[in-house]
Amino acid sequence: MIKVLIGDAIMAINPNAQVTVRGSDIDTCTFEWDSSPEISRADIKAKMEAMAYIPKRQSEYPSIAEQLDDIYHNGIDSWKATIKKTKDKYPKS
């Protein structure tokens, strides 16, 4: 299963953060912060949970080629309806 990465959550909180993350489990990894305000483990974990919809949507969306083909053959409204099903299934938190 695809999951939200620690680094992605950190960058979503502070795109200018400079940090080295050692490990892939938020509960046991270590951080080395470089000249950026530290972000708490709790805040990172909360952001990862809030972003959990992203990989779920990505795994269900049709490929870009399929989406473009859908737009070409069926129009934007049909494409929007297709995409909306996945967005509704996995809403933003």
mmCIF file of C-alpha atoms in Angstrom:
data_model
loop_
_atom_site.group_PDB
_atom_site.id
_atom_site.type_symbol
_atom_site.label_atom_id
_atom_site.label_comp_id
_atom_site.label_asym_id
_atom_site.label_seq_id
_atom_site.Cartn_x
_atom_site.Cartn_y
_atom_site.Cartn_z
ATOM 1 C CA MET A 1 0.000 0.000 0.000
ATOM 2 C CA ILE A 2 1.225 3.464 -0.830
ATOM 3 C CA LYS A 3 1.431 5.780 2.167
ATOM 4 C CA VAL A 4 2.198 9.399 2.890
ATOM 5 C CA LEU A 5 5.922 9.856 3.499
ATOM 6 C CA ILE A 6 7.280 11.743 6.506
ATOM 7 C CA GLY A 7 9.177 14.132 4.241
ATOM 8 C CA ASP A 8 6.051 14.922 2.237
ATOM 9 C CA ALA A 9 4.211 15.848 5.435
ATOM 10 C CA ILE A 10 7.089 18.036 6.602
ATOM 11 C CA MET A 11 7.218 19.832 3.237
ATOM 12 C CA ALA A 12 3.437 20.347 3.356
ATOM 13 C CA ILE A 13 3.824 22.045 6.742
ATOM 14 C CA ASN A 14 6.950 24.063 5.832
ATOM 15 C CA PRO A 15 8.193 23.929 2.232
ATOM 16 C CA ASN A 16 11.464 25.550 3.346
ATOM 17 C CA ALA A 17 12.230 23.016 6.073
ATOM 18 C CA GLN A 18 15.715 21.587 6.025
ATOM 19 C CA VAL A 19 15.784 18.263 7.816
ATOM 20 C CA THR A 20 17.299 14.823 7.565
ATOM 21 C CA VAL A 21 14.905 12.033 8.485
ATOM 22 C CA ARG A 22 16.378 8.711 9.503
ATOM 23 C CA GLY A 23 13.807 5.936 9.336
ATOM 24 C CA SER A 24 10.393 5.579 7.779
ATOM 25 C CA ASP A 25 8.181 5.090 10.843
ATOM 26 C CA ILE A 26 6.983 8.359 12.376
ATOM 27 C CA ASP A 27 6.988 6.848 15.869
ATOM 28 C CA THR A 28 10.623 5.697 15.783
ATOM 29 C CA CYS A 29 12.458 7.846 13.222
ATOM 30 C CA THR A 30 14.964 10.536 14.159
ATOM 31 C CA PHE A 31 15.210 14.089 12.848
ATOM 32 C CA GLU A 32 18.222 16.321 12.306
ATOM 33 C CA TRP A 33 16.965 19.865 11.763
ATOM 34 C CA ASP A 34 19.156 22.325 9.825
ATOM 35 C CA SER A 35 18.448 26.029 10.215
ATOM 36 C CA SER A 36 14.684 25.668 10.137
ATOM 37 C CA PRO A 37 12.199 25.711 12.980
ATOM 38 C CA GLU A 38 11.625 22.195 14.234
ATOM 39 C CA ILE A 39 8.208 20.685 13.648
ATOM 40 C CA SER A 40 6.872 18.457 16.388
ATOM 41 C CA ARG A 41 6.457 14.746 15.779
ATOM 42 C CA ALA A 42 2.767 15.162 16.714
ATOM 43 C CA ASP A 43 2.287 17.871 14.064
ATOM 44 C CA ILE A 44 4.015 15.739 11.423
ATOM 45 C CA LYS A 45 1.909 12.719 12.342
ATOM 46 C CA ALA A 46 -1.287 14.802 12.201
ATOM 47 C CA LYS A 47 -0.332 16.123 8.750
ATOM 48 C CA MET A 48 0.389 12.583 7.520
ATOM 49 C CA GLU A 49 -3.063 11.511 8.687
ATOM 50 C CA ALA A 50 -4.667 14.547 7.036
ATOM 51 C CA MET A 51 -2.879 13.705 3.770
ATOM 52 C CA ALA A 52 -3.902 10.019 3.822
ATOM 53 C CA TYR A 53 -6.477 10.598 1.075
ATOM 54 C CA ILE A 54 -3.753 11.427 -1.488
ATOM 55 C CA PRO A 55 -2.269 7.957 -2.145
ATOM 56 C CA LYS A 56 -5.743 6.419 -2.030
ATOM 57 C CA ARG A 57 -6.918 8.760 -4.767
ATOM 58 C CA GLN A 58 -3.735 8.293 -6.784
ATOM 59 C CA SER A 59 -4.166 4.528 -6.830
ATOM 60 C CA GLU A 60 -7.734 4.796 -8.169
ATOM 61 C CA TYR A 61 -7.453 7.619 -10.684
ATOM 62 C CA PRO A 62 -7.180 6.519 -14.305
ATOM 63 C CA SER A 63 -3.801 7.109 -15.927
ATOM 64 C CA ILE A 64 -3.190 10.530 -17.466
ATOM 65 C CA ALA A 65 -3.452 8.969 -20.927
ATOM 66 C CA GLU A 66 -6.839 7.463 -20.049
ATOM 67 C CA GLN A 67 -8.026 10.766 -18.608
ATOM 68 C CA LEU A 68 -6.996 12.663 -21.730
ATOM 69 C CA ASP A 69 -8.693 10.060 -23.916
ATOM 70 C CA ASP A 70 -11.859 10.415 -21.822
ATOM 71 C CA ILE A 71 -11.780 14.200 -22.263
ATOM 72 C CA TYR A 72 -11.204 13.887 -26.012
ATOM 73 C CA HIS A 73 -13.991 11.352 -26.576
ATOM 74 C CA ASN A 74 -16.527 12.343 -23.927
ATOM 75 C CA GLY A 75 -15.776 15.942 -22.945
ATOM 76 C CA ILE A 76 -14.759 17.679 -19.751
ATOM 77 C CA ASP A 77 -18.037 17.047 -17.937
ATOM 78 C CA SER A 78 -17.695 13.282 -18.335
ATOM 79 C CA TRP A 79 -14.092 13.453 -17.105
ATOM 80 C CA LYS A 80 -15.133 15.544 -14.095
ATOM 81 C CA ALA A 81 -17.806 12.988 -13.219
ATOM 82 C CA THR A 82 -15.253 10.165 -13.360
ATOM 83 C CA ILE A 83 -12.763 12.018 -11.159
ATOM 84 C CA LYS A 84 -15.481 13.160 -8.739
ATOM 85 C CA LYS A 85 -16.318 9.545 -7.868
ATOM 86 C CA THR A 86 -12.815 9.023 -6.490
ATOM 87 C CA LYS A 87 -12.720 12.443 -4.795
ATOM 88 C CA ASP A 88 -16.040 11.670 -3.088
ATOM 89 C CA LYS A 89 -14.836 8.220 -2.035
ATOM 90 C CA TYR A 90 -11.668 9.670 -0.439
ATOM 91 C CA PRO A 91 -12.461 13.235 0.704
ATOM 92 C CA LYS A 92 -9.874 15.586 2.112
ATOM 93 C CA SER A 93 -9.775 15.420 5.891
#
